C-alpha cells in the first residue's frame, strides 16, 4: 500500500463499511512499525482491494480487509488471506486473530474456509452497538 492509493481505498471503505476508516487511519498504519499494509491493483493500477494486519508475535492480527464491490467473488479475498497466512508461517507467528460482525456472512464464510474458529464475542464493539465475533486460527508449523 502506498500513500497515493489511500484516496481510492477510502472510497471503497465508504462503500463497504458502516463505520469506515478515514484516510489518516491508513496513513498511520503506513508509518506503524508493526503494521503491514497491502493493496491489490488491476492492470490499470486501480485499487481493487486492500489488507492491513499487525505483526505482533505471537499474534498476527487482521485489522482490515476489503474488496471493491464490483470485484468481489473473484478470489481477491483469498489472495489476501493466503498472504497473511504465508507471512505468519514464515515469521513463525503462533496464531492469526480478527474481529468480525456476526452479520457479515461473506467475511465469516471466508474466514471459516481458512479454518478460523470463534473463540468469543466483544460486546458493543462496533459504533452501531453490534458485538464483534473474535475468530482465531492457530498456525501449524
Ligand atoms: C469479505 C470479502 C473481503 C471477501 O472478498 P472476495 O474477494 O469477494 O472473496 P473471494 O472471492 O476470495 O471468496 C473466497 C471465499 O469466501 C467465501 N465468500 C466470499 N464472499 C461470500 C459471500 N458473499 N457469501 C458466502 N461466502 C462468501 C466463499 O467461500 C468464497 O469462495 P468461493 O467463491 O469459491 O465460494 C469481501 O466480501 C468484502 O470486501 N466485504 C466487505 C468488507 C468486509 O466485510 N471485510 C471484512 C471485515 S471483518
PDB file of C-alpha atoms in Angstrom, residues 53-114:
ATOM      1  CA  UNK A  53      -2.601  -6.584   9.558  1.00  0.00           C
ATOM      2  CA  UNK A  54      -0.422  -6.203  12.637  1.00  0.00           C
ATOM      3  CA  UNK A  55       2.564  -8.496  13.052  1.00  0.00           C
ATOM      4  CA  UNK A  56       2.662  -8.605  16.845  1.00  0.00           C
ATOM      5  CA  UNK A  57       4.038 -12.055  17.611  1.00  0.00           C
ATOM      6  CA  UNK A  58       2.880 -14.472  18.783  1.00  0.00           C
ATOM      7  CA  UNK A  59      -0.195 -12.982  17.081  1.00  0.00           C
ATOM      8  CA  UNK A  60      -0.833 -11.703  13.563  1.00  0.00           C
ATOM      9  CA  UNK A  61      -3.989  -9.573  13.799  1.00  0.00           C
ATOM     10  CA  UNK A  62      -6.067  -8.749  10.727  1.00  0.00           C
ATOM     11  CA  UNK A  63      -7.363  -5.191  11.132  1.00  0.00           C
ATOM     12  CA  UNK A  64      -8.877  -4.507   7.753  1.00  0.00           C
ATOM     13  CA  UNK A  65      -9.579  -6.482   4.607  1.00  0.00           C
ATOM     14  CA  UNK A  66     -11.867  -5.353   1.810  1.00  0.00           C
ATOM     15  CA  UNK A  67     -12.506  -5.835  -1.875  1.00  0.00           C
ATOM     16  CA  UNK A  68     -14.067  -3.259  -4.206  1.00  0.00           C
ATOM     17  CA  UNK A  69     -17.751  -4.229  -4.568  1.00  0.00           C
ATOM     18  CA  UNK A  70     -17.593  -4.808  -8.344  1.00  0.00           C
ATOM     19  CA  UNK A  71     -14.573  -7.104  -7.889  1.00  0.00           C
ATOM     20  CA  UNK A  72     -15.959  -9.386  -5.211  1.00  0.00           C
ATOM     21  CA  UNK A  73     -16.072 -13.154  -5.540  1.00  0.00           C
ATOM     22  CA  UNK A  74     -13.067 -13.373  -7.847  1.00  0.00           C
ATOM     23  CA  UNK A  75     -10.568 -14.711  -5.333  1.00  0.00           C
ATOM     24  CA  UNK A  76      -9.059 -11.392  -4.175  1.00  0.00           C
ATOM     25  CA  UNK A  77     -10.096 -12.032  -0.567  1.00  0.00           C
ATOM     26  CA  UNK A  78      -8.396 -15.435  -0.785  1.00  0.00           C
ATOM     27  CA  UNK A  79      -5.270 -13.758  -2.169  1.00  0.00           C
ATOM     28  CA  UNK A  80      -5.046 -11.580   0.945  1.00  0.00           C
ATOM     29  CA  UNK A  81      -5.753 -14.466   3.305  1.00  0.00           C
ATOM     30  CA  UNK A  82      -3.029 -16.526   1.597  1.00  0.00           C
ATOM     31  CA  UNK A  83      -0.647 -13.601   2.043  1.00  0.00           C
ATOM     32  CA  UNK A  84      -1.205 -13.132   5.766  1.00  0.00           C
ATOM     33  CA  UNK A  85      -1.123 -16.876   6.322  1.00  0.00           C
ATOM     34  CA  UNK A  86       2.152 -17.394   4.459  1.00  0.00           C
ATOM     35  CA  UNK A  87       3.708 -14.388   6.243  1.00  0.00           C
ATOM     36  CA  UNK A  88       2.586 -15.794   9.596  1.00  0.00           C
ATOM     37  CA  UNK A  89       4.145 -19.166   8.759  1.00  0.00           C
ATOM     38  CA  UNK A  90       7.388 -17.594   7.530  1.00  0.00           C
ATOM     39  CA  UNK A  91       7.684 -15.323  10.565  1.00  0.00           C
ATOM     40  CA  UNK A  92       6.707 -18.131  12.954  1.00  0.00           C
ATOM     41  CA  UNK A  93       3.641 -16.497  14.467  1.00  0.00           C
ATOM     42  CA  UNK A  94       1.531 -18.805  16.639  1.00  0.00           C
ATOM     43  CA  UNK A  95      -1.930 -17.638  15.616  1.00  0.00           C
ATOM     44  CA  UNK A  96      -3.999 -15.262  13.496  1.00  0.00           C
ATOM     45  CA  UNK A  97      -6.848 -13.274  15.033  1.00  0.00           C
ATOM     46  CA  UNK A  98      -9.526 -10.853  13.889  1.00  0.00           C
ATOM     47  CA  UNK A  99     -12.877  -9.323  14.787  1.00  0.00           C
ATOM     48  CA  UNK A 100     -15.899  -9.631  12.504  1.00  0.00           C
ATOM     49  CA  UNK A 101     -19.557  -8.641  12.678  1.00  0.00           C
ATOM     50  CA  UNK A 102     -21.719 -11.732  13.238  1.00  0.00           C
ATOM     51  CA  UNK A 103     -23.974 -10.303  10.472  1.00  0.00           C
ATOM     52  CA  UNK A 104     -21.100 -10.313   7.933  1.00  0.00           C
ATOM     53  CA  UNK A 105     -21.838 -13.601   6.190  1.00  0.00           C
ATOM     54  CA  UNK A 106     -19.329 -13.125   3.363  1.00  0.00           C
ATOM     55  CA  UNK A 107     -16.363 -12.398   5.643  1.00  0.00           C
ATOM     56  CA  UNK A 108     -17.297 -15.109   8.148  1.00  0.00           C
ATOM     57  CA  UNK A 109     -17.535 -17.645   5.297  1.00  0.00           C
ATOM     58  CA  UNK A 110     -14.128 -16.604   4.016  1.00  0.00           C
ATOM     59  CA  UNK A 111     -12.551 -16.951   7.472  1.00  0.00           C
ATOM     60  CA  UNK A 112     -14.283 -20.268   8.154  1.00  0.00           C
ATOM     61  CA  UNK A 113     -12.917 -21.553   4.872  1.00  0.00           C
ATOM     62  CA  UNK A 114      -9.436 -20.758   6.181  1.00  0.00           C
TER      63      UNK A 114
END
